[in-house]
Structure formats: C-alpha cells, structure tokens
Amino acid sequence: LEKKGEVLIEMELDLITARKTARDVSAQVGFGLTDITRIVTAVSELARNIYQYAKTGAMHWRILEGDPQGIEFIFEDHGPGISNLEQVLEGGHSTSKGLGLGISGAKRLMDDIQINTTLGNGTKITISKWLRG
Ligand SMILES: Nc1ncnc2c1ncn2[C@@H]1O[C@H](COP(=O)(O)OP(=O)(O)OP(=O)(O)O)[C@@H](O)[C@H]1O
Ligand SMILES: [Mg+2]
C-alpha cells in the first residue's frame, strides 16, 4: 500500500480523482465514514480552488505514521495568491460568486490547516487530521 502520492490538478476531471484519492486513502488509514466525508469535503474545496483560481496545481498526500496515525494533504499552485487571507479564514469572503466557505470549511473539518500564500507567486495549503481526537 502506498504511503504518499500526488494528483495533478489540470482539468475538472482531476477534481474527481482528488476526491476519490482522499476517500480511498482515508479509508485505508481507518477513518470512519463521518471523518471520511469531512476529509473528502475539505479536499474537494481546496482542489476546486486550485482549478478555479490558479488553473493548475497539485495535491500531495501522505499518511502520517505514529500512534495515532493521521493523514496530510498539501495543495500547491503557482496562481495569483490569496489576498485578504484573514477574511477568507473567517468565511463569507469571495472574489468569485462563491459563498466564500471553502477554506473556512476545510479549517473546521480538519484538525489543522496551514496556509502559505504570496500575491503573484502562489499558494500552499496543508491540512491534516489524526485518526482519533
Ligand atoms: N488557490 C487559490 N489561489 C488564489 N486565490 C484563492 C485560492 N483559493 C482561494 N482563493 C481566494 O480565496 C477566496 C475564498 O476561497 P473559498 O474557497 O473559501 O471561497 P470561494 O471559493 O470564494 O467560494 P466557495 O464557498 O464556493 O468555495 C476565493 O474567493 C479566492 O479569492
Ligand atoms: Mg472555494
């Protein structure tokens, strides 16, 4: 079984691959259905943001070994970067016609989120979740 992998996000169909990968890997780690749904939802939002705002990028995933085990996803792009990061994290702020709930939702659904973004240079968002608590 693989411990890490990558999904390139270049076209809309890749969002389905990202979701399926998140579902399969989460199940492999042993997450229950509720957590799997949370993880897939967070992954779906961040992958969709890459496609929508940066056009292309990648999702890297890896299993976090230890007791308990965990899972980590990194979303990386070289798009325009996120302005107003504070508002984005609060939720409800969108530069498109979205609800502005993707990133704030991902933060709520996962155990941890780290965002590195530079205007004109790109964005790297890391999310993780542990098997228990
Ligand atoms: N990868 C990214 N590159 C550049 N800007 C981004 C990226 N991801 C998010 N953003 C910016 O952050 C804002 C908030 O993103 P978020 O996903 O929370 O909401 P949204 O995409 O606007 O709406 P939705 O609720 O449909 O996801 C976006 O409107 C966009 O301006
Ligand atoms: Mg979004």
Tab-separated table of N, CA, C and O and ligand atoms in Angstrom, residues 45 48-49 52-53 102, ligand 2:
chain	number	residue	atom	x	y	z
A	45	GLU	N	-12.939	21.064	-1.688
A	45	GLU	CA	-12.942	22.527	-1.713
A	45	GLU	C	-11.573	23.093	-2.116
A	45	GLU	O	-11.486	24.022	-2.924
A	48	ARG	N	-10.777	22.297	-5.750
A	48	ARG	CA	-11.591	23.137	-6.624
A	48	ARG	C	-11.063	24.570	-6.658
A	48	ARG	O	-11.077	25.228	-7.695
A	49	ASN	N	-10.559	25.049	-5.529
A	49	ASN	CA	-9.971	26.391	-5.513
A	49	ASN	C	-8.776	26.477	-6.460
A	49	ASN	O	-8.600	27.489	-7.147
A	52	GLN	N	-10.108	26.638	-9.911
A	52	GLN	CA	-10.866	27.872	-10.155
A	52	GLN	C	-9.984	29.118	-10.175
A	52	GLN	O	-10.173	29.997	-11.019
A	53	TYR	N	-9.018	29.195	-9.253
A	53	TYR	CA	-8.277	30.454	-9.101
A	53	TYR	C	-6.856	30.411	-9.657
A	53	TYR	O	-6.305	31.450	-10.008
A	102	GLY	N	-15.204	27.755	1.350
A	102	GLY	CA	-14.337	26.616	1.077
A	102	GLY	C	-13.204	26.463	2.079
A	102	GLY	O	-13.052	25.417	2.723
B	2	MG	MG	-13.706	27.794	-2.961
